Tab-separated table of C-alpha atoms and ligand atoms in Angstrom:
chain	number	residue	atom	x	y	z
A	1	MET	CA	0.000	0.000	0.000
A	2	LYS	CA	1.238	3.485	-0.903
A	3	LEU	CA	0.217	7.069	-0.308
A	4	ILE	CA	1.273	9.587	-2.963
A	5	GLY	CA	1.089	13.296	-2.170
A	6	PRO	CA	0.671	16.083	-1.351
A	7	ILE	CA	-0.833	17.025	-4.711
A	8	THR	CA	-1.645	20.704	-5.362
A	9	GLN	CA	-4.695	19.949	-7.527
A	10	LEU	CA	-6.205	16.521	-8.092
A	11	LEU	CA	-8.822	16.377	-10.841
A	12	THR	CA	-10.966	13.303	-10.257
A	13	LEU	CA	-13.082	13.705	-13.445
A	14	ASP	CA	-15.701	11.966	-11.331
A	15	LYS	CA	-19.427	12.833	-11.510
A	16	LEU	CA	-19.170	14.076	-15.091
A	17	PRO	CA	-21.631	12.733	-17.676
A	18	LEU	CA	-20.566	10.474	-20.511
A	19	LYS	CA	-22.299	12.693	-23.055
A	20	GLY	CA	-22.674	16.363	-23.828
A	21	ALA	CA	-20.872	19.678	-23.390
A	22	LEU	CA	-18.954	20.373	-20.172
A	23	LYS	CA	-17.895	23.523	-18.371
A	24	ASP	CA	-14.684	23.787	-16.368
A	25	GLU	CA	-16.783	24.716	-13.325
A	26	GLN	CA	-18.058	21.118	-13.364
A	27	LEU	CA	-14.569	19.724	-12.668
A	28	GLU	CA	-14.117	18.255	-9.199
A	29	ILE	CA	-10.761	19.610	-7.995
A	30	LEU	CA	-9.293	18.398	-4.697
A	31	THR	CA	-6.546	20.611	-3.292
A	32	ASN	CA	-3.698	19.444	-1.068
A	33	ALA	CA	-4.751	15.930	-2.003
A	34	GLY	CA	-3.357	12.438	-1.901
A	35	ILE	CA	-3.897	9.117	-3.629
A	36	LEU	CA	-3.892	5.939	-1.575
A	37	VAL	CA	-3.034	2.936	-3.714
A	38	GLU	CA	-3.402	-0.741	-2.922
A	39	GLU	CA	-1.707	-2.993	-5.457
A	40	ASP	CA	-3.015	-1.865	-8.854
A	41	LYS	CA	-6.115	-0.012	-7.632
A	42	ILE	CA	-7.028	3.291	-6.027
A	43	LEU	CA	-8.097	2.728	-2.431
A	44	ALA	CA	-8.941	6.390	-1.816
A	45	VAL	CA	-8.412	9.921	-3.057
A	46	GLY	CA	-8.904	12.859	-0.708
A	47	ASP	CA	-7.324	15.323	1.661
A	48	TYR	CA	-3.641	14.544	2.101
A	49	SER	CA	-3.596	15.073	5.875
A	50	ASP	CA	-6.568	12.728	6.374
A	51	LEU	CA	-5.027	10.098	4.139
A	52	PHE	CA	-1.686	10.488	5.925
A	53	VAL	CA	-3.322	9.446	9.212
A	54	LYS	CA	-5.049	6.546	7.478
A	55	ALA	CA	-1.797	5.522	5.768
A	56	ASP	CA	0.004	5.534	9.100
A	57	LYS	CA	-2.588	3.193	10.619
A	58	LEU	CA	-2.414	0.905	7.620
A	59	GLN	CA	1.397	1.066	7.617
A	60	ALA	CA	1.399	2.252	4.038
A	61	GLU	CA	4.537	3.515	2.364
A	62	VAL	CA	4.416	7.315	2.020
A	63	ILE	CA	5.766	8.737	-1.215
A	64	GLN	CA	6.122	12.396	-0.457
A	65	LEU	CA	6.100	14.792	-3.396
A	66	GLU	CA	8.239	17.953	-3.411
A	67	GLY	CA	6.863	20.950	-5.286
A	68	ASN	CA	3.598	21.574	-7.102
A	69	PHE	CA	1.763	18.844	-8.963
A	70	VAL	CA	-1.535	18.435	-10.792
A	71	ALA	CA	-2.886	14.863	-10.861
A	72	LEU	CA	-5.101	13.537	-13.651
A	73	PRO	CA	-6.116	10.048	-14.737
A	74	GLY	CA	-3.718	8.395	-17.199
A	75	TRP	CA	-4.515	9.296	-20.790
A	76	ILE	CA	-6.327	6.694	-22.875
A	77	ASP	CA	-5.562	6.708	-26.610
A	78	CYS	CA	-8.499	4.813	-28.117
A	79	HIS	CA	-7.298	4.780	-31.758
A	80	THR	CA	-3.753	4.004	-32.955
A	81	HIS	CA	-1.919	2.015	-35.615
A	82	ILE	CA	1.449	1.770	-33.813
A	83	CYS	CA	2.198	-1.770	-35.013
A	84	PHE	CA	3.781	-1.198	-38.437
A	85	GLY	CA	6.923	-1.511	-40.539
A	86	GLY	CA	8.675	1.136	-42.628
A	87	SER	CA	8.186	4.886	-42.862
A	88	ARG	CA	6.125	7.066	-45.171
A	89	ALA	CA	8.319	10.169	-44.955
A	90	LYS	CA	8.547	10.179	-48.751
A	91	ASP	CA	4.715	10.289	-49.062
A	92	PHE	CA	4.556	13.147	-46.582
A	93	ALA	CA	7.138	15.192	-48.500
A	94	MET	CA	5.422	14.467	-51.830
A	95	ARG	CA	1.982	15.407	-50.467
A	96	ASN	CA	3.320	18.680	-49.079
A	97	ALA	CA	4.978	19.330	-52.452
A	98	GLY	CA	1.529	19.178	-54.028
A	99	LYS	CA	1.582	15.667	-55.497
A	100	SER	CA	-1.742	13.874	-55.848
A	101	TYR	CA	-2.843	10.667	-54.107
A	102	LEU	CA	-2.421	8.885	-57.457
A	103	GLU	CA	1.097	10.252	-58.052
A	104	ILE	CA	2.121	9.137	-54.546
A	105	ALA	CA	0.657	5.670	-55.130
A	106	GLN	CA	2.442	5.434	-58.497
A	107	ALA	CA	5.725	6.263	-56.765
A	108	GLY	CA	5.190	3.226	-54.509
A	109	GLY	CA	3.654	5.100	-51.573
A	110	GLY	CA	0.321	4.903	-49.787
A	111	ILE	CA	-1.041	2.307	-47.414
A	112	TRP	CA	0.118	-0.569	-49.616
A	113	ASP	CA	3.723	0.494	-48.945
A	114	THR	CA	3.114	0.055	-45.195
A	115	VAL	CA	1.495	-3.346	-45.838
A	116	THR	CA	4.585	-4.434	-47.804
A	117	GLN	CA	6.998	-3.139	-45.131
A	118	THR	CA	4.961	-4.693	-42.307
A	119	ARG	CA	4.788	-8.085	-44.020
A	120	LYS	CA	8.627	-8.093	-44.254
A	121	LEU	CA	8.959	-8.071	-40.455
A	122	ASN	CA	8.546	-11.168	-38.328
A	123	GLN	CA	6.385	-11.248	-35.210
A	124	ASN	CA	9.273	-10.432	-32.849
A	125	GLU	CA	10.407	-7.480	-34.918
A	126	LEU	CA	6.871	-6.121	-35.104
A	127	ALA	CA	6.417	-6.588	-31.353
A	128	GLU	CA	9.668	-4.682	-30.721
A	129	ARG	CA	8.520	-1.752	-32.836
A	130	THR	CA	5.168	-1.714	-31.061
A	131	ILE	CA	6.874	-1.803	-27.646
A	132	SER	CA	9.065	1.136	-28.586
A	133	HIS	CA	6.079	3.240	-29.727
A	134	ALA	CA	4.134	2.255	-26.600
A	135	ALA	CA	7.097	3.202	-24.386
A	136	ARG	CA	7.196	6.703	-25.895
A	137	HIS	CA	3.437	7.072	-25.442
A	138	LEU	CA	3.571	5.847	-21.832
A	139	ASN	CA	6.377	8.285	-21.079
A	140	GLU	CA	4.041	11.065	-22.242
A	141	GLY	CA	1.266	9.857	-19.936
A	142	VAL	CA	-0.702	7.473	-22.150
A	143	THR	CA	-1.339	4.461	-19.939
A	144	THR	CA	-3.884	2.646	-22.153
A	145	ILE	CA	-3.310	2.356	-25.894
A	146	GLU	CA	-5.626	0.801	-28.441
A	147	VAL	CA	-3.606	-0.812	-31.267
A	148	LYS	CA	-5.027	-1.897	-34.619
A	149	SER	CA	-3.905	-4.543	-37.065
A	150	GLY	CA	-4.728	-3.812	-40.706
A	151	TYR	CA	-1.334	-3.816	-42.416
A	152	GLY	CA	-1.370	-7.578	-42.968
A	153	LEU	CA	-4.564	-8.080	-44.995
A	154	THR	CA	-4.341	-11.869	-45.191
A	155	VAL	CA	-5.469	-14.237	-42.444
A	156	GLU	CA	-1.864	-15.229	-41.643
A	157	GLU	CA	-0.463	-11.678	-41.796
A	158	GLU	CA	-3.284	-10.231	-39.680
A	159	LEU	CA	-2.698	-13.002	-37.139
A	160	LYS	CA	1.010	-12.146	-37.110
A	161	MET	CA	0.169	-8.525	-36.312
A	162	LEU	CA	-2.317	-9.366	-33.570
A	163	ARG	CA	0.055	-11.888	-32.011
A	164	ALA	CA	2.788	-9.222	-32.117
A	165	ILE	CA	0.446	-6.779	-30.341
A	166	GLN	CA	-0.331	-9.454	-27.729
A	167	GLN	CA	3.406	-10.096	-27.299
A	168	ALA	CA	4.050	-6.353	-26.989
A	169	ASN	CA	1.310	-6.061	-24.369
A	170	SER	CA	3.146	-8.586	-22.189
A	171	ASN	CA	6.330	-6.540	-22.493
A	172	THR	CA	5.189	-2.997	-21.748
A	173	HIS	CA	3.716	-1.339	-18.656
A	174	ALA	CA	0.978	0.302	-20.733
A	175	ASP	CA	-2.193	-1.677	-21.469
A	176	LEU	CA	-2.517	-2.401	-25.177
A	177	ILE	CA	-6.072	-3.019	-26.420
A	178	PRO	CA	-5.951	-4.969	-29.697
A	179	THR	CA	-8.393	-4.317	-32.554
A	180	CYS	CA	-8.729	-6.311	-35.784
A	181	LEU	CA	-8.682	-3.984	-38.802
A	182	ALA	CA	-8.414	-6.603	-41.538
A	183	ALA	CA	-11.099	-4.521	-43.299
A	184	HIS	CA	-8.641	-1.631	-43.799
A	185	MET	CA	-8.654	-2.228	-47.557
A	186	LYS	CA	-8.945	-5.250	-49.825
A	187	SER	CA	-5.513	-6.781	-50.196
A	188	ARG	CA	-4.086	-6.145	-53.671
A	189	ASP	CA	-3.119	-9.794	-53.930
A	190	PHE	CA	-6.627	-11.064	-53.066
A	191	ASP	CA	-8.297	-12.547	-56.116
A	192	GLY	CA	-11.958	-11.598	-55.691
A	193	THR	CA	-14.446	-8.874	-54.859
A	194	ASN	CA	-14.585	-6.729	-51.727
A	195	GLN	CA	-17.453	-8.862	-50.462
A	196	GLU	CA	-15.504	-12.078	-51.039
A	197	TYR	CA	-12.515	-10.616	-49.193
A	198	LEU	CA	-14.648	-9.635	-46.194
A	199	ASP	CA	-16.408	-13.008	-46.215
A	200	SER	CA	-13.083	-14.841	-46.165
A	201	ILE	CA	-11.861	-12.739	-43.222
A	202	ALA	CA	-15.076	-13.306	-41.273
A	203	THR	CA	-15.083	-17.043	-41.948
A	204	GLU	CA	-11.396	-17.798	-41.473
A	205	LEU	CA	-10.025	-15.104	-39.157
A	206	PHE	CA	-12.853	-14.305	-36.712
A	207	PRO	CA	-12.948	-17.770	-35.075
A	208	ILE	CA	-9.163	-17.708	-34.488
A	209	LEU	CA	-9.375	-14.252	-32.885
A	210	LYS	CA	-11.780	-15.787	-30.395
A	211	SER	CA	-9.938	-19.057	-29.818
A	212	GLU	CA	-6.553	-17.334	-29.312
A	213	ASN	CA	-8.116	-14.391	-27.468
A	214	LEU	CA	-6.350	-11.987	-29.832
A	215	SER	CA	-9.016	-9.303	-30.104
A	216	ASN	CA	-12.568	-8.572	-29.096
A	217	ARG	CA	-12.954	-5.609	-31.434
A	218	ILE	CA	-13.659	-5.405	-35.174
A	219	ASP	CA	-12.875	-2.215	-37.078
A	220	SER	CA	-13.265	-1.232	-40.734
A	221	PHE	CA	-12.487	1.601	-43.127
A	222	ILE	CA	-15.785	2.726	-44.600
A	223	GLU	CA	-14.847	4.931	-47.535
A	224	LYS	CA	-15.102	4.977	-51.319
A	225	SER	CA	-11.465	3.850	-51.633
A	226	ALA	CA	-11.968	0.965	-49.175
A	227	PHE	CA	-15.388	-0.563	-48.325
A	228	SER	CA	-18.954	0.628	-48.835
A	229	PRO	CA	-21.466	0.944	-45.986
A	230	VAL	CA	-23.454	-1.977	-47.470
A	231	GLU	CA	-20.403	-4.247	-47.606
A	232	ILE	CA	-19.460	-3.391	-44.028
A	233	GLU	CA	-22.967	-3.886	-42.668
A	234	SER	CA	-23.001	-7.599	-43.429
A	235	TYR	CA	-19.390	-7.933	-42.187
A	236	TYR	CA	-20.372	-6.258	-38.911
A	237	GLN	CA	-23.433	-8.488	-38.628
A	238	LYS	CA	-21.189	-11.557	-38.659
A	239	ALA	CA	-18.866	-9.984	-36.107
A	240	LYS	CA	-21.782	-9.128	-33.842
A	241	GLU	CA	-23.159	-12.649	-33.981
A	242	LEU	CA	-19.808	-13.868	-32.640
A	243	GLY	CA	-19.904	-11.303	-29.834
A	244	PHE	CA	-17.307	-8.823	-31.072
A	245	ASP	CA	-17.493	-5.113	-30.254
A	246	LEU	CA	-17.573	-2.855	-33.302
A	247	THR	CA	-15.793	0.361	-34.188
A	248	ALA	CA	-15.370	2.188	-37.496
A	249	HIS	CA	-13.249	4.585	-39.524
A	250	ALA	CA	-16.193	6.699	-40.638
A	251	ASP	CA	-16.913	9.929	-42.550
A	252	GLN	CA	-13.234	10.764	-43.071
A	253	PHE	CA	-13.620	12.018	-46.649
A	254	THR	CA	-17.240	11.089	-47.479
A	255	THR	CA	-20.297	10.331	-45.362
A	256	GLY	CA	-22.077	6.977	-44.961
A	257	GLY	CA	-19.827	5.309	-42.411
A	258	SER	CA	-21.107	6.850	-39.202
A	259	GLU	CA	-24.700	5.979	-40.092
A	260	VAL	CA	-23.788	2.279	-40.277
A	261	ALA	CA	-21.718	2.535	-37.103
A	262	VAL	CA	-24.621	4.051	-35.177
A	263	ARG	CA	-27.176	1.607	-36.591
A	264	MET	CA	-24.958	-1.360	-35.703
A	265	ASN	CA	-24.446	0.044	-32.203
A	266	ALA	CA	-20.685	0.403	-32.609
A	267	LYS	CA	-18.761	1.478	-29.501
A	268	SER	CA	-17.208	4.317	-31.469
A	269	ALA	CA	-17.189	6.072	-34.824
A	270	ASP	CA	-13.809	7.629	-35.529
A	271	HIS	CA	-12.636	10.478	-37.845
A	272	LEU	CA	-15.958	12.231	-38.787
A	273	GLU	CA	-14.159	15.131	-40.492
A	274	ALA	CA	-16.768	15.020	-43.281
A	275	SER	CA	-19.816	14.556	-41.032
A	276	THR	CA	-22.677	16.960	-41.771
A	277	GLU	CA	-25.538	18.071	-39.521
A	278	ILE	CA	-27.363	14.816	-40.338
A	279	GLU	CA	-24.547	12.571	-39.111
A	280	ILE	CA	-23.837	14.786	-36.108
A	281	ALA	CA	-27.480	14.528	-35.023
A	282	LEU	CA	-27.453	10.728	-35.414
A	283	LEU	CA	-24.252	10.388	-33.399
A	284	ALA	CA	-25.470	12.737	-30.682
A	285	LYS	CA	-28.607	10.656	-30.140
A	286	SER	CA	-26.696	7.363	-30.036
A	287	ASP	CA	-24.495	5.594	-27.498
A	288	THR	CA	-21.664	5.500	-30.038
A	289	VAL	CA	-18.717	7.631	-28.916
A	290	ALA	CA	-17.477	10.081	-31.569
A	291	VAL	CA	-13.687	10.006	-31.772
A	292	ALA	CA	-11.786	13.019	-33.110
A	293	LEU	CA	-8.375	12.321	-34.629
A	294	PRO	CA	-6.640	15.704	-34.867
A	295	GLY	CA	-3.325	14.042	-35.734
A	296	ALA	CA	-4.788	12.936	-39.068
A	297	SER	CA	-6.129	16.437	-39.780
A	298	LEU	CA	-2.681	17.873	-39.019
A	299	GLY	CA	-0.908	15.203	-41.064
A	300	LEU	CA	-3.105	15.641	-44.122
A	301	GLY	CA	-3.868	19.354	-43.806
A	302	CYS	CA	-7.612	18.630	-43.626
A	303	ALA	CA	-10.556	19.888	-41.563
A	304	PHE	CA	-10.906	18.877	-37.919
A	305	THR	CA	-13.690	16.680	-36.571
A	306	PRO	CA	-16.648	18.944	-35.612
A	307	GLY	CA	-16.213	18.251	-31.913
A	308	ARG	CA	-17.946	21.418	-30.732
A	309	LYS	CA	-21.136	20.616	-32.632
A	310	ILE	CA	-21.116	16.979	-31.508
A	311	LEU	CA	-20.873	18.009	-27.843
A	312	ASP	CA	-23.400	20.832	-28.148
A	313	GLN	CA	-25.937	18.415	-29.608
A	314	GLY	CA	-25.384	16.060	-26.706
A	315	GLY	CA	-22.922	13.519	-28.129
A	316	SER	CA	-19.912	11.945	-26.442
A	317	LEU	CA	-16.478	12.983	-27.729
A	318	ALA	CA	-13.133	11.217	-27.286
A	319	ILE	CA	-9.841	12.399	-28.764
A	320	ALA	CA	-7.250	9.915	-30.051
A	321	SER	CA	-3.923	10.193	-31.873
A	322	ASP	CA	-4.523	7.874	-34.871
A	323	TRP	CA	-0.718	7.432	-34.674
A	324	ASN	CA	0.161	5.760	-37.979
A	325	PRO	CA	2.990	6.009	-40.513
A	326	GLY	CA	0.854	7.557	-43.252
A	327	SER	CA	-1.531	10.305	-42.222
A	328	ALA	CA	-0.687	10.831	-38.528
A	329	PRO	CA	3.027	10.310	-37.887
A	330	MET	CA	3.364	12.686	-34.905
A	331	GLY	CA	1.734	10.479	-32.291
A	332	ASP	CA	1.721	13.196	-29.612
A	333	LEU	CA	-1.758	12.905	-28.125
A	334	LEU	CA	-1.626	15.870	-25.734
A	335	THR	CA	-0.241	18.272	-28.344
A	336	GLN	CA	-2.906	17.220	-30.829
A	337	ALA	CA	-5.713	17.511	-28.275
A	338	SER	CA	-4.490	20.997	-27.259
A	339	ILE	CA	-4.499	22.135	-30.889
A	340	LEU	CA	-7.966	20.679	-31.502
A	341	ALA	CA	-9.196	22.571	-28.433
A	342	THR	CA	-8.136	25.933	-29.862
A	343	PHE	CA	-9.718	25.309	-33.270
A	344	GLU	CA	-12.932	23.690	-32.007
A	345	LYS	CA	-13.268	25.775	-28.831
A	346	LEU	CA	-13.362	22.837	-26.445
A	347	SER	CA	-13.275	23.492	-22.707
A	348	THR	CA	-10.531	21.999	-20.582
A	349	ALA	CA	-13.127	19.711	-18.977
A	350	GLU	CA	-14.196	18.478	-22.426
A	351	VAL	CA	-10.608	17.774	-23.513
A	352	PHE	CA	-9.622	15.997	-20.289
A	353	SER	CA	-12.817	13.908	-20.468
A	354	ALA	CA	-12.091	13.099	-24.121
A	355	LEU	CA	-8.659	11.772	-23.143
A	356	THR	CA	-9.850	9.738	-20.166
A	357	PHE	CA	-13.275	8.303	-19.263
A	358	ARG	CA	-14.943	9.091	-22.573
A	359	ALA	CA	-12.058	7.358	-24.376
A	360	ALA	CA	-12.476	4.452	-21.942
A	361	ALA	CA	-16.145	4.214	-22.978
A	362	ALA	CA	-15.078	4.041	-26.631
A	363	LEU	CA	-13.069	0.957	-25.638
A	364	ASP	CA	-15.862	-0.384	-23.402
A	365	LEU	CA	-13.606	-0.183	-20.338
A	366	ASP	CA	-15.206	0.822	-17.037
A	367	ASP	CA	-12.228	0.256	-14.731
A	368	ARG	CA	-10.262	3.414	-15.612
A	369	GLY	CA	-10.447	7.030	-16.753
A	370	LYS	CA	-11.310	8.662	-13.409
A	371	LEU	CA	-9.511	9.015	-10.094
A	372	LYS	CA	-11.839	7.279	-7.676
A	373	GLU	CA	-11.924	4.349	-5.316
A	374	GLY	CA	-11.842	0.948	-6.967
A	375	LEU	CA	-10.505	2.052	-10.348
A	376	LEU	CA	-7.040	1.275	-11.677
A	377	ALA	CA	-4.293	3.443	-10.176
A	378	ASP	CA	-3.346	4.943	-13.549
A	379	PHE	CA	-2.462	8.611	-13.159
A	380	ASN	CA	-0.196	11.404	-14.316
A	381	LEU	CA	1.500	14.038	-12.177
A	382	PHE	CA	2.164	17.274	-14.065
A	383	PRO	CA	4.744	19.653	-12.548
A	384	THR	CA	2.485	22.704	-12.210
A	385	SER	CA	0.109	24.256	-9.690
A	386	ASP	CA	-2.709	25.054	-12.166
A	387	TYR	CA	-4.448	22.432	-14.325
A	388	ARG	CA	-5.071	25.053	-17.039
A	389	GLU	CA	-1.303	25.194	-17.730
A	390	ILE	CA	-1.507	21.740	-19.317
A	391	LEU	CA	-3.478	22.688	-22.447
A	392	TYR	CA	-2.101	26.245	-22.360
A	393	GLN	CA	1.387	24.878	-22.976
A	394	GLN	CA	-0.034	22.972	-25.964
A	395	GLY	CA	1.601	19.659	-25.250
A	396	LYS	CA	5.010	20.948	-24.151
A	397	LEU	CA	4.202	20.358	-20.470
A	398	LYS	CA	4.488	16.609	-20.068
A	399	PRO	CA	3.843	14.612	-16.892
A	400	GLU	CA	6.842	14.324	-14.603
A	401	GLN	CA	5.538	11.080	-13.150
A	402	VAL	CA	3.406	8.468	-14.892
A	403	TRP	CA	1.804	5.803	-12.707
A	404	LYS	CA	0.320	2.635	-14.217
A	405	ASN	CA	-1.390	-0.055	-12.138
A	406	GLY	CA	-0.083	1.560	-8.958
A	407	ILE	CA	3.536	1.532	-10.111
A	408	LYS	CA	5.628	4.535	-11.092
A	409	THR	CA	6.864	3.796	-14.608
B	501	LIG	ZN1	-7.079	5.036	-38.064
């Protein structure tokens, strides 16, 4: 048992709703606070002096902090592609030099390049790359990281990716949540239609995901260049029948995806840069969490997800990094969230919620994302006396201490 404190400001993020706009006045802020930790869970948060007496009785170890600190739950990044081979620096330079999608593809770039580079690596090599990305993320306060497959695109290659993610999860302090994105695009070497490709994945890959416990989540890329809403609906139906949770890359360039995601009761619909009033209204009424991916907007030079409108209409908004080698190479979640906040006019409470318990809901996790008794002791200590400094410094103020499962990493 450990007591950590005193903490200048501790933001519990407790008692905030899962959906809708939030004001900073709604934040519960404990001053001169402490966190009492037992094994991997929070036993109590509260006044440091009170907890000190309790800790003494319980013979807990006291970890006394020197200086000012703001405590927040560990960040949860609910959308990444950090398991990959190669680099797409050439694509990025070409795109910024004004080259078209087609010209980049003709020069050997695009997602297929990442598929080729990822297939060249064996499971250990892929796991090592994933561990190194996860370590950087954890160091910046991201204690739970969703990781997608989707650069394999055959049953064997997708399995290799998901086994690598599982292997990485056993070798990092962060929690990695694996998601099957075999429906990222139809493999170029698959001889058949989109529907036949999806059918083969559902028939051959889904049962192995269950038997090897590799993933409980099925994702897809619903877009003109990938799969149509109709094709994905029957794919999702099969996934649902087997008990998988659903999520979707939706409305990135054209609409249609979020409507399917909402109708199929997906846990989240991610991207939404192209969503119009119609899609925003559907999302706001649903239990599907809208996930903004500002890193992709920054990487491509495109519009941001309409987060303000989604919240104002009563929807739930999470913010994720979409860290991937193509469109979102930065992978700095806090910087991206801070930038989104200035463009979309999101309150600090809305951004912190989007990086914690609302992101947890997108992953269907109810054991983290707030600082309260019984939840995982995942928290960040920022070296400042005022929580508003964190977004104000636009990602440059990183946590000095990152705690995961009750252990300082
Ligand atoms: Zn993505």
